[in-house]
């Protein structure tokens, strides 16, 4: 019975592809008209799309930030507003998809001499839908990714393209870069040897190539940063994963761990953990709107920013921590490179923002 059904109606994959054919035909129908446009007109059209999409993307980002600051009782309502605005963004992107894909196809022809075929158009649509697109070798996966990357970069919130190694990340960025730049998108790449400034610049681009390990370790390091200024990544929006089976299944079994010589610092960690409860907290926030004067540094030992999950020691707090720990300067590295101030800040963050069994688990400890 199953075989008869398959022969008559096709496999699930065939049925899914069949649903996309009208959209592919619509894109193909625009090719002749698009090919007659000048470079400036093509670029102007992409700018027009950006002008329509980016304001909605900004609103989505603003709602996401505002929701983090709300008390739990108000978050449910804010979540509904956010979902509605995100739905509007999705609908807008889907409405402009045919013409946007046609423009990207023409840009690729002019910039690197490659044309997206129907298989690549289907792949680009599937990727935009957030699904896995299985493409055989030689079907142009790298080129197909430019379609959904450009479409989702219009929001100004950034797109990540994840590859399996540094070489492919650099190669694909250099290969497809002219296509993105033709349409006014900035493109960057994350490489293992880059410093924080270079990484921050690459993450600030519209489209950023890199490996899963580099993206993952930068995320971990950002969560250990003492301030937002030290972080390199921005908010997450849309990601394309190459070799998805390898990255999300095989390599997912290997945890990303930032390690160091912790055995020498264990005693220091214990001391810091004991003194943190003796430090007085303050809240760093915009009190002008509420008609409340900002607390001075003399009133507390550290200030927390609940929005960004960051903490900062005050002058009073620095002096108090040095006295409690019996140190002259908590910002002076010890013999193994440990900076006590860094661990004090991390300990305060742990006490303020993280709860055992909710945010983390302790095993055999």
PDB file of N, CA and C in Angstrom, residues 187-281:
ATOM      1  N   UNK A 187      31.041  42.162   4.270  1.00  0.00           N
ATOM      2  CA  UNK A 187      31.272  40.746   4.542  1.00  0.00           C
ATOM      3  C   UNK A 187      32.591  40.576   5.278  1.00  0.00           C
ATOM      4  N   UNK A 188      32.593  39.724   6.301  1.00  0.00           N
ATOM      5  CA  UNK A 188      33.793  39.482   7.097  1.00  0.00           C
ATOM      6  C   UNK A 188      34.006  38.005   7.334  1.00  0.00           C
ATOM      7  N   UNK A 189      35.138  37.683   7.941  1.00  0.00           N
ATOM      8  CA  UNK A 189      35.460  36.290   8.238  1.00  0.00           C
ATOM      9  C   UNK A 189      36.173  36.235   9.585  1.00  0.00           C
ATOM     10  N   UNK A 190      35.891  35.199  10.364  1.00  0.00           N
ATOM     11  CA  UNK A 190      36.551  34.972  11.643  1.00  0.00           C
ATOM     12  C   UNK A 190      37.611  33.898  11.447  1.00  0.00           C
ATOM     13  N   UNK A 191      38.853  34.216  11.818  1.00  0.00           N
ATOM     14  CA  UNK A 191      39.961  33.273  11.710  1.00  0.00           C
ATOM     15  C   UNK A 191      40.587  33.064  13.081  1.00  0.00           C
ATOM     16  N   UNK A 192      41.201  31.912  13.264  1.00  0.00           N
ATOM     17  CA  UNK A 192      41.717  31.509  14.572  1.00  0.00           C
ATOM     18  C   UNK A 192      42.687  32.517  15.179  1.00  0.00           C
ATOM     19  N   UNK A 193      43.547  33.125  14.353  1.00  0.00           N
ATOM     20  CA  UNK A 193      44.616  33.978  14.868  1.00  0.00           C
ATOM     21  C   UNK A 193      44.182  35.415  15.117  1.00  0.00           C
ATOM     22  N   UNK A 194      42.931  35.759  14.858  1.00  0.00           N
ATOM     23  CA  UNK A 194      42.474  37.147  14.987  1.00  0.00           C
ATOM     24  C   UNK A 194      42.407  37.604  16.440  1.00  0.00           C
ATOM     25  N   UNK A 195      42.686  38.900  16.662  1.00  0.00           N
ATOM     26  CA  UNK A 195      42.524  39.467  17.999  1.00  0.00           C
ATOM     27  C   UNK A 195      41.092  39.965  18.180  1.00  0.00           C
ATOM     28  N   UNK A 196      40.790  40.484  19.351  1.00  0.00           N
ATOM     29  CA  UNK A 196      39.413  40.886  19.669  1.00  0.00           C
ATOM     30  C   UNK A 196      38.912  42.014  18.774  1.00  0.00           C
ATOM     31  N   UNK A 197      39.773  42.973  18.468  1.00  0.00           N
ATOM     32  CA  UNK A 197      39.363  44.095  17.617  1.00  0.00           C
ATOM     33  C   UNK A 197      38.978  43.619  16.224  1.00  0.00           C
ATOM     34  N   UNK A 198      39.790  42.729  15.662  1.00  0.00           N
ATOM     35  CA  UNK A 198      39.508  42.192  14.328  1.00  0.00           C
ATOM     36  C   UNK A 198      38.228  41.364  14.334  1.00  0.00           C
ATOM     37  N   UNK A 199      38.023  40.599  15.397  1.00  0.00           N
ATOM     38  CA  UNK A 199      36.806  39.785  15.502  1.00  0.00           C
ATOM     39  C   UNK A 199      35.577  40.678  15.590  1.00  0.00           C
ATOM     40  N   UNK A 200      35.665  41.716  16.400  1.00  0.00           N
ATOM     41  CA  UNK A 200      34.527  42.625  16.568  1.00  0.00           C
ATOM     42  C   UNK A 200      34.161  43.280  15.232  1.00  0.00           C
ATOM     43  N   UNK A 201      35.158  43.645  14.456  1.00  0.00           N
ATOM     44  CA  UNK A 201      34.907  44.241  13.138  1.00  0.00           C
ATOM     45  C   UNK A 201      34.221  43.250  12.206  1.00  0.00           C
ATOM     46  N   UNK A 202      34.667  41.998  12.231  1.00  0.00           N
ATOM     47  CA  UNK A 202      34.070  40.979  11.359  1.00  0.00           C
ATOM     48  C   UNK A 202      32.640  40.672  11.771  1.00  0.00           C
ATOM     49  N   UNK A 203      32.389  40.608  13.078  1.00  0.00           N
ATOM     50  CA  UNK A 203      31.024  40.351  13.547  1.00  0.00           C
ATOM     51  C   UNK A 203      30.101  41.528  13.254  1.00  0.00           C
ATOM     52  N   UNK A 204      30.675  42.707  13.089  1.00  0.00           N
ATOM     53  CA  UNK A 204      29.860  43.875  12.783  1.00  0.00           C
ATOM     54  C   UNK A 204      29.424  43.948  11.333  1.00  0.00           C
ATOM     55  N   UNK A 205      29.953  43.057  10.493  1.00  0.00           N
ATOM     56  CA  UNK A 205      29.582  43.039   9.074  1.00  0.00           C
ATOM     57  C   UNK A 205      28.175  42.471   8.882  1.00  0.00           C
ATOM     58  N   UNK A 206      27.594  42.734   7.723  1.00  0.00           N
ATOM     59  CA  UNK A 206      26.266  42.196   7.412  1.00  0.00           C
ATOM     60  C   UNK A 206      26.293  40.671   7.338  1.00  0.00           C
ATOM     61  N   UNK A 207      27.375  40.120   6.784  1.00  0.00           N
ATOM     62  CA  UNK A 207      27.503  38.672   6.620  1.00  0.00           C
ATOM     63  C   UNK A 207      28.881  38.259   7.119  1.00  0.00           C
ATOM     64  N   UNK A 208      28.933  37.281   8.017  1.00  0.00           N
ATOM     65  CA  UNK A 208      30.187  36.856   8.630  1.00  0.00           C
ATOM     66  C   UNK A 208      30.389  35.359   8.463  1.00  0.00           C
ATOM     67  N   UNK A 209      31.514  34.979   7.870  1.00  0.00           N
ATOM     68  CA  UNK A 209      31.882  33.572   7.718  1.00  0.00           C
ATOM     69  C   UNK A 209      32.785  33.150   8.875  1.00  0.00           C
ATOM     70  N   UNK A 210      32.706  31.891   9.251  1.00  0.00           N
ATOM     71  CA  UNK A 210      33.573  31.374  10.310  1.00  0.00           C
ATOM     72  C   UNK A 210      33.247  29.930  10.611  1.00  0.00           C
ATOM     73  N   UNK A 211      34.019  29.325  11.493  1.00  0.00           N
ATOM     74  CA  UNK A 211      33.775  27.926  11.866  1.00  0.00           C
ATOM     75  C   UNK A 211      32.896  27.858  13.104  1.00  0.00           C
ATOM     76  N   UNK A 212      32.296  26.704  13.318  1.00  0.00           N
ATOM     77  CA  UNK A 212      31.460  26.517  14.505  1.00  0.00           C
ATOM     78  C   UNK A 212      32.276  26.680  15.784  1.00  0.00           C
ATOM     79  N   UNK A 213      33.533  26.243  15.762  1.00  0.00           N
ATOM     80  CA  UNK A 213      34.375  26.380  16.950  1.00  0.00           C
ATOM     81  C   UNK A 213      34.668  27.842  17.265  1.00  0.00           C
ATOM     82  N   UNK A 214      34.990  28.635  16.243  1.00  0.00           N
ATOM     83  CA  UNK A 214      35.282  30.051  16.478  1.00  0.00           C
ATOM     84  C   UNK A 214      34.053  30.787  16.990  1.00  0.00           C
ATOM     85  N   UNK A 215      32.895  30.547  16.369  1.00  0.00           N
ATOM     86  CA  UNK A 215      31.660  31.176  16.838  1.00  0.00           C
ATOM     87  C   UNK A 215      31.352  30.744  18.273  1.00  0.00           C
ATOM     88  N   UNK A 216      31.528  29.455  18.551  1.00  0.00           N
ATOM     89  CA  UNK A 216      31.217  28.926  19.877  1.00  0.00           C
ATOM     90  C   UNK A 216      32.134  29.463  20.953  1.00  0.00           C
ATOM     91  N   UNK A 217      33.443  29.472  20.691  1.00  0.00           N
ATOM     92  CA  UNK A 217      34.390  29.968  21.689  1.00  0.00           C
ATOM     93  C   UNK A 217      34.235  31.471  21.909  1.00  0.00           C
ATOM     94  N   UNK A 218      33.931  32.220  20.855  1.00  0.00           N
ATOM     95  CA  UNK A 218      33.694  33.655  21.035  1.00  0.00           C
ATOM     96  C   UNK A 218      32.464  33.895  21.906  1.00  0.00           C
ATOM     97  N   UNK A 219      31.456  33.042  21.748  1.00  0.00           N
ATOM     98  CA  UNK A 219      30.256  33.150  22.587  1.00  0.00           C
ATOM     99  C   UNK A 219      30.619  32.898  24.052  1.00  0.00           C
ATOM    100  N   UNK A 220      31.431  31.867  24.305  1.00  0.00           N
ATOM    101  CA  UNK A 220      31.838  31.556  25.675  1.00  0.00           C
ATOM    102  C   UNK A 220      32.671  32.691  26.268  1.00  0.00           C
ATOM    103  N   UNK A 221      33.610  33.208  25.479  1.00  0.00           N
ATOM    104  CA  UNK A 221      34.454  34.298  25.981  1.00  0.00           C
ATOM    105  C   UNK A 221      33.633  35.558  26.249  1.00  0.00           C
ATOM    106  N   UNK A 222      32.633  35.826  25.400  1.00  0.00           N
ATOM    107  CA  UNK A 222      31.773  36.993  25.624  1.00  0.00           C
ATOM    108  C   UNK A 222      31.015  36.879  26.939  1.00  0.00           C
ATOM    109  N   UNK A 223      30.644  35.662  27.301  1.00  0.00           N
ATOM    110  CA  UNK A 223      29.924  35.460  28.558  1.00  0.00           C
ATOM    111  C   UNK A 223      30.837  35.575  29.769  1.00  0.00           C
ATOM    112  N   UNK A 224      32.149  35.572  29.529  1.00  0.00           N
ATOM    113  CA  UNK A 224      33.114  35.757  30.611  1.00  0.00           C
ATOM    114  C   UNK A 224      33.652  37.186  30.653  1.00  0.00           C
ATOM    115  N   UNK A 225      33.267  37.998  29.671  1.00  0.00           N
ATOM    116  CA  UNK A 225      33.774  39.373  29.589  1.00  0.00           C
ATOM    117  C   UNK A 225      33.281  40.206  30.769  1.00  0.00           C
ATOM    118  N   UNK A 226      34.103  41.162  31.180  1.00  0.00           N
ATOM    119  CA  UNK A 226      33.748  41.996  32.323  1.00  0.00           C
ATOM    120  C   UNK A 226      32.793  43.120  31.953  1.00  0.00           C
ATOM    121  N   UNK A 227      32.735  43.473  30.670  1.00  0.00           N
ATOM    122  CA  UNK A 227      31.837  44.539  30.226  1.00  0.00           C
ATOM    123  C   UNK A 227      31.403  44.279  28.792  1.00  0.00           C
ATOM    124  N   UNK A 228      30.351  44.972  28.371  1.00  0.00           N
ATOM    125  CA  UNK A 228      29.849  44.825  27.001  1.00  0.00           C
ATOM    126  C   UNK A 228      30.909  45.261  25.993  1.00  0.00           C
ATOM    127  N   UNK A 229      31.715  46.259  26.364  1.00  0.00           N
ATOM    128  CA  UNK A 229      32.748  46.759  25.451  1.00  0.00           C
ATOM    129  C   UNK A 229      33.782  45.691  25.112  1.00  0.00           C
ATOM    130  N   UNK A 230      33.974  44.733  26.001  1.00  0.00           N
ATOM    131  CA  UNK A 230      34.967  43.683  25.772  1.00  0.00           C
ATOM    132  C   UNK A 230      34.420  42.561  24.897  1.00  0.00           C
ATOM    133  N   UNK A 231      33.109  42.506  24.715  1.00  0.00           N
ATOM    134  CA  UNK A 231      32.507  41.447  23.911  1.00  0.00           C
ATOM    135  C   UNK A 231      32.733  41.715  22.423  1.00  0.00           C
ATOM    136  N   UNK A 232      32.764  40.643  21.637  1.00  0.00           N
ATOM    137  CA  UNK A 232      33.032  40.794  20.200  1.00  0.00           C
ATOM    138  C   UNK A 232      31.804  40.504  19.337  1.00  0.00           C
ATOM    139  N   UNK A 233      30.911  39.644  19.819  1.00  0.00           N
ATOM    140  CA  UNK A 233      29.732  39.304  19.032  1.00  0.00           C
ATOM    141  C   UNK A 233      28.605  40.291  19.296  1.00  0.00           C
ATOM    142  N   UNK A 234      27.642  40.329  18.363  1.00  0.00           N
ATOM    143  CA  UNK A 234      26.419  41.095  18.600  1.00  0.00           C
ATOM    144  C   UNK A 234      25.267  40.099  18.696  1.00  0.00           C
ATOM    145  N   UNK A 235      24.033  40.581  18.658  1.00  0.00           N
ATOM    146  CA  UNK A 235      22.894  39.675  18.769  1.00  0.00           C
ATOM    147  C   UNK A 235      22.839  38.674  17.627  1.00  0.00           C
ATOM    148  N   UNK A 236      22.148  37.571  17.854  1.00  0.00           N
ATOM    149  CA  UNK A 236      22.050  36.515  16.847  1.00  0.00           C
ATOM    150  C   UNK A 236      20.757  36.657  16.053  1.00  0.00           C
ATOM    151  N   UNK A 237      20.845  36.460  14.748  1.00  0.00           N
ATOM    152  CA  UNK A 237      19.705  36.679  13.869  1.00  0.00           C
ATOM    153  C   UNK A 237      19.416  35.477  12.983  1.00  0.00           C
ATOM    154  N   UNK A 238      20.346  35.143  12.105  1.00  0.00           N
ATOM    155  CA  UNK A 238      20.121  34.091  11.108  1.00  0.00           C
ATOM    156  C   UNK A 238      21.456  33.428  10.788  1.00  0.00           C
ATOM    157  N   UNK A 239      21.463  32.101  10.760  1.00  0.00           N
ATOM    158  CA  UNK A 239      22.698  31.354  10.525  1.00  0.00           C
ATOM    159  C   UNK A 239      22.491  30.287   9.460  1.00  0.00           C
ATOM    160  N   UNK A 240      23.462  30.169   8.560  1.00  0.00           N
ATOM    161  CA  UNK A 240      23.493  29.092   7.571  1.00  0.00           C
ATOM    162  C   UNK A 240      24.627  28.154   7.964  1.00  0.00           C
ATOM    163  N   UNK A 241      24.331  26.873   8.093  1.00  0.00           N
ATOM    164  CA  UNK A 241      25.331  25.894   8.525  1.00  0.00           C
ATOM    165  C   UNK A 241      25.682  24.969   7.369  1.00  0.00           C
ATOM    166  N   UNK A 242      26.929  25.024   6.928  1.00  0.00           N
ATOM    167  CA  UNK A 242      27.409  24.106   5.892  1.00  0.00           C
ATOM    168  C   UNK A 242      27.767  22.773   6.555  1.00  0.00           C
ATOM    169  N   UNK A 243      27.633  21.673   5.819  1.00  0.00           N
ATOM    170  CA  UNK A 243      27.927  20.338   6.369  1.00  0.00           C
ATOM    171  C   UNK A 243      27.194  20.159   7.701  1.00  0.00           C
ATOM    172  N   UNK A 244      25.886  20.368   7.667  1.00  0.00           N
ATOM    173  CA  UNK A 244      25.096  20.407   8.904  1.00  0.00           C
ATOM    174  C   UNK A 244      25.161  19.106   9.687  1.00  0.00           C
ATOM    175  N   UNK A 245      25.254  17.961   8.992  1.00  0.00           N
ATOM    176  CA  UNK A 245      25.321  16.689   9.700  1.00  0.00           C
ATOM    177  C   UNK A 245      26.605  16.581  10.506  1.00  0.00           C
ATOM    178  N   UNK A 246      27.699  17.068   9.956  1.00  0.00           N
ATOM    179  CA  UNK A 246      28.977  17.017  10.659  1.00  0.00           C
ATOM    180  C   UNK A 246      28.995  17.972  11.854  1.00  0.00           C
ATOM    181  N   UNK A 247      28.522  19.199  11.636  1.00  0.00           N
ATOM    182  CA  UNK A 247      28.611  20.224  12.677  1.00  0.00           C
ATOM    183  C   UNK A 247      27.597  20.020  13.796  1.00  0.00           C
ATOM    184  N   UNK A 248      26.349  19.712  13.441  1.00  0.00           N
ATOM    185  CA  UNK A 248      25.295  19.623  14.463  1.00  0.00           C
ATOM    186  C   UNK A 248      25.120  18.225  15.045  1.00  0.00           C
ATOM    187  N   UNK A 249      25.766  17.218  14.451  1.00  0.00           N
ATOM    188  CA  UNK A 249      25.645  15.861  14.991  1.00  0.00           C
ATOM    189  C   UNK A 249      27.002  15.339  15.441  1.00  0.00           C
ATOM    190  N   UNK A 250      27.934  15.201  14.502  1.00  0.00           N
ATOM    191  CA  UNK A 250      29.236  14.624  14.846  1.00  0.00           C
ATOM    192  C   UNK A 250      30.017  15.514  15.808  1.00  0.00           C
ATOM    193  N   UNK A 251      30.236  16.774  15.423  1.00  0.00           N
ATOM    194  CA  UNK A 251      31.048  17.660  16.257  1.00  0.00           C
ATOM    195  C   UNK A 251      30.307  18.145  17.494  1.00  0.00           C
ATOM    196  N   UNK A 252      28.981  18.037  17.479  1.00  0.00           N
ATOM    197  CA  UNK A 252      28.201  18.465  18.651  1.00  0.00           C
ATOM    198  C   UNK A 252      28.479  17.580  19.856  1.00  0.00           C
ATOM    199  N   UNK A 253      29.036  16.398  19.622  1.00  0.00           N
ATOM    200  CA  UNK A 253      29.362  15.490  20.726  1.00  0.00           C
ATOM    201  C   UNK A 253      30.614  15.937  21.471  1.00  0.00           C
ATOM    202  N   UNK A 254      31.375  16.850  20.858  1.00  0.00           N
ATOM    203  CA  UNK A 254      32.600  17.348  21.492  1.00  0.00           C
ATOM    204  C   UNK A 254      32.326  18.713  22.105  1.00  0.00           C
ATOM    205  N   UNK A 255      32.361  18.827  23.436  1.00  0.00           N
ATOM    206  CA  UNK A 255      32.050  20.113  24.072  1.00  0.00           C
ATOM    207  C   UNK A 255      33.151  21.137  23.841  1.00  0.00           C
ATOM    208  N   UNK A 256      32.769  22.409  23.820  1.00  0.00           N
ATOM    209  CA  UNK A 256      33.734  23.506  23.731  1.00  0.00           C
ATOM    210  C   UNK A 256      34.102  23.921  25.151  1.00  0.00           C
ATOM    211  N   UNK A 257      35.370  23.805  25.505  1.00  0.00           N
ATOM    212  CA  UNK A 257      35.812  24.081  26.871  1.00  0.00           C
ATOM    213  C   UNK A 257      36.962  25.075  26.844  1.00  0.00           C
ATOM    214  N   UNK A 258      36.811  26.173  27.560  1.00  0.00           N
ATOM    215  CA  UNK A 258      37.904  27.123  27.740  1.00  0.00           C
ATOM    216  C   UNK A 258      38.623  26.720  29.014  1.00  0.00           C
ATOM    217  N   UNK A 259      39.829  26.221  28.872  1.00  0.00           N
ATOM    218  CA  UNK A 259      40.537  25.674  30.026  1.00  0.00           C
ATOM    219  C   UNK A 259      41.740  26.530  30.383  1.00  0.00           C
ATOM    220  N   UNK A 260      42.244  26.312  31.568  1.00  0.00           N
ATOM    221  CA  UNK A 260      43.441  27.005  32.036  1.00  0.00           C
ATOM    222  C   UNK A 260      44.022  26.258  33.209  1.00  0.00           C
ATOM    223  N   UNK A 261      45.076  26.812  33.795  1.00  0.00           N
ATOM    224  CA  UNK A 261      45.716  26.148  34.927  1.00  0.00           C
ATOM    225  C   UNK A 261      44.948  26.477  36.200  1.00  0.00           C
ATOM    226  N   UNK A 262      43.839  25.792  36.394  1.00  0.00           N
ATOM    227  CA  UNK A 262      42.933  26.147  37.490  1.00  0.00           C
ATOM    228  C   UNK A 262      43.402  25.650  38.840  1.00  0.00           C
ATOM    229  N   UNK A 263      44.250  24.579  38.856  1.00  0.00           N
ATOM    230  CA  UNK A 263      44.596  23.973  40.140  1.00  0.00           C
ATOM    231  C   UNK A 263      45.305  24.942  41.076  1.00  0.00           C
ATOM    232  N   UNK A 264      46.098  25.899  40.539  1.00  0.00           N
ATOM    233  CA  UNK A 264      46.813  26.842  41.384  1.00  0.00           C
ATOM    234  C   UNK A 264      45.896  27.925  41.929  1.00  0.00           C
ATOM    235  N   UNK A 265      44.752  28.118  41.297  1.00  0.00           N
ATOM    236  CA  UNK A 265      43.867  29.225  41.669  1.00  0.00           C
ATOM    237  C   UNK A 265      42.674  28.788  42.509  1.00  0.00           C
ATOM    238  N   UNK A 266      42.576  27.476  42.791  1.00  0.00           N
ATOM    239  CA  UNK A 266      41.414  26.977  43.517  1.00  0.00           C
ATOM    240  C   UNK A 266      41.245  27.673  44.854  1.00  0.00           C
ATOM    241  N   UNK A 267      42.354  27.878  45.582  1.00  0.00           N
ATOM    242  CA  UNK A 267      42.278  28.541  46.880  1.00  0.00           C
ATOM    243  C   UNK A 267      41.792  29.966  46.752  1.00  0.00           C
ATOM    244  N   UNK A 268      42.245  30.657  45.707  1.00  0.00           N
ATOM    245  CA  UNK A 268      41.814  32.035  45.476  1.00  0.00           C
ATOM    246  C   UNK A 268      40.327  32.091  45.182  1.00  0.00           C
ATOM    247  N   UNK A 269      39.829  31.135  44.373  1.00  0.00           N
ATOM    248  CA  UNK A 269      38.401  31.095  44.062  1.00  0.00           C
ATOM    249  C   UNK A 269      37.580  30.985  45.340  1.00  0.00           C
ATOM    250  N   UNK A 270      38.020  30.131  46.255  1.00  0.00           N
ATOM    251  CA  UNK A 270      37.288  29.922  47.511  1.00  0.00           C
ATOM    252  C   UNK A 270      37.270  31.201  48.340  1.00  0.00           C
ATOM    253  N   UNK A 271      38.418  31.886  48.402  1.00  0.00           N
ATOM    254  CA  UNK A 271      38.485  33.140  49.158  1.00  0.00           C
ATOM    255  C   UNK A 271      37.541  34.181  48.567  1.00  0.00           C
ATOM    256  N   UNK A 272      37.580  34.295  47.237  1.00  0.00           N
ATOM    257  CA  UNK A 272      36.730  35.280  46.565  1.00  0.00           C
ATOM    258  C   UNK A 272      35.262  34.967  46.792  1.00  0.00           C
ATOM    259  N   UNK A 273      34.905  33.686  46.719  1.00  0.00           N
ATOM    260  CA  UNK A 273      33.511  33.288  46.921  1.00  0.00           C
ATOM    261  C   UNK A 273      33.031  33.663  48.319  1.00  0.00           C
ATOM    262  N   UNK A 274      33.952  33.644  49.300  1.00  0.00           N
ATOM    263  CA  UNK A 274      33.566  33.974  50.677  1.00  0.00           C
ATOM    264  C   UNK A 274      33.419  35.476  50.892  1.00  0.00           C
ATOM    265  N   UNK A 275      34.180  36.286  50.129  1.00  0.00           N
ATOM    266  CA  UNK A 275      34.105  37.735  50.373  1.00  0.00           C
ATOM    267  C   UNK A 275      32.990  38.420  49.595  1.00  0.00           C
ATOM    268  N   UNK A 276      32.538  37.812  48.492  1.00  0.00           N
ATOM    269  CA  UNK A 276      31.515  38.458  47.659  1.00  0.00           C
ATOM    270  C   UNK A 276      30.254  38.813  48.445  1.00  0.00           C
ATOM    271  N   UNK A 277      29.727  37.917  49.316  1.00  0.00           N
ATOM    272  CA  UNK A 277      28.528  38.286  50.082  1.00  0.00           C
ATOM    273  C   UNK A 277      28.744  39.483  51.008  1.00  0.00           C
ATOM    274  N   UNK A 278      30.001  39.841  51.271  1.00  0.00           N
ATOM    275  CA  UNK A 278      30.293  40.962  52.165  1.00  0.00           C
ATOM    276  C   UNK A 278      30.402  42.287  51.401  1.00  0.00           C
ATOM    277  N   UNK A 279      30.264  42.208  50.083  1.00  0.00           N
ATOM    278  CA  UNK A 279      30.287  43.422  49.265  1.00  0.00           C
ATOM    279  C   UNK A 279      28.864  43.920  49.038  1.00  0.00           C
ATOM    280  N   UNK A 280      28.682  45.236  49.061  1.00  0.00           N
ATOM    281  CA  UNK A 280      27.351  45.826  48.910  1.00  0.00           C
ATOM    282  C   UNK A 280      27.076  46.154  47.454  1.00  0.00           C
ATOM    283  N   UNK A 281      25.895  45.738  46.992  1.00  0.00           N
ATOM    284  CA  UNK A 281      25.528  45.938  45.590  1.00  0.00           C
ATOM    285  C   UNK A 281      24.863  47.292  45.365  1.00  0.00           C
TER     286      UNK A 281
END
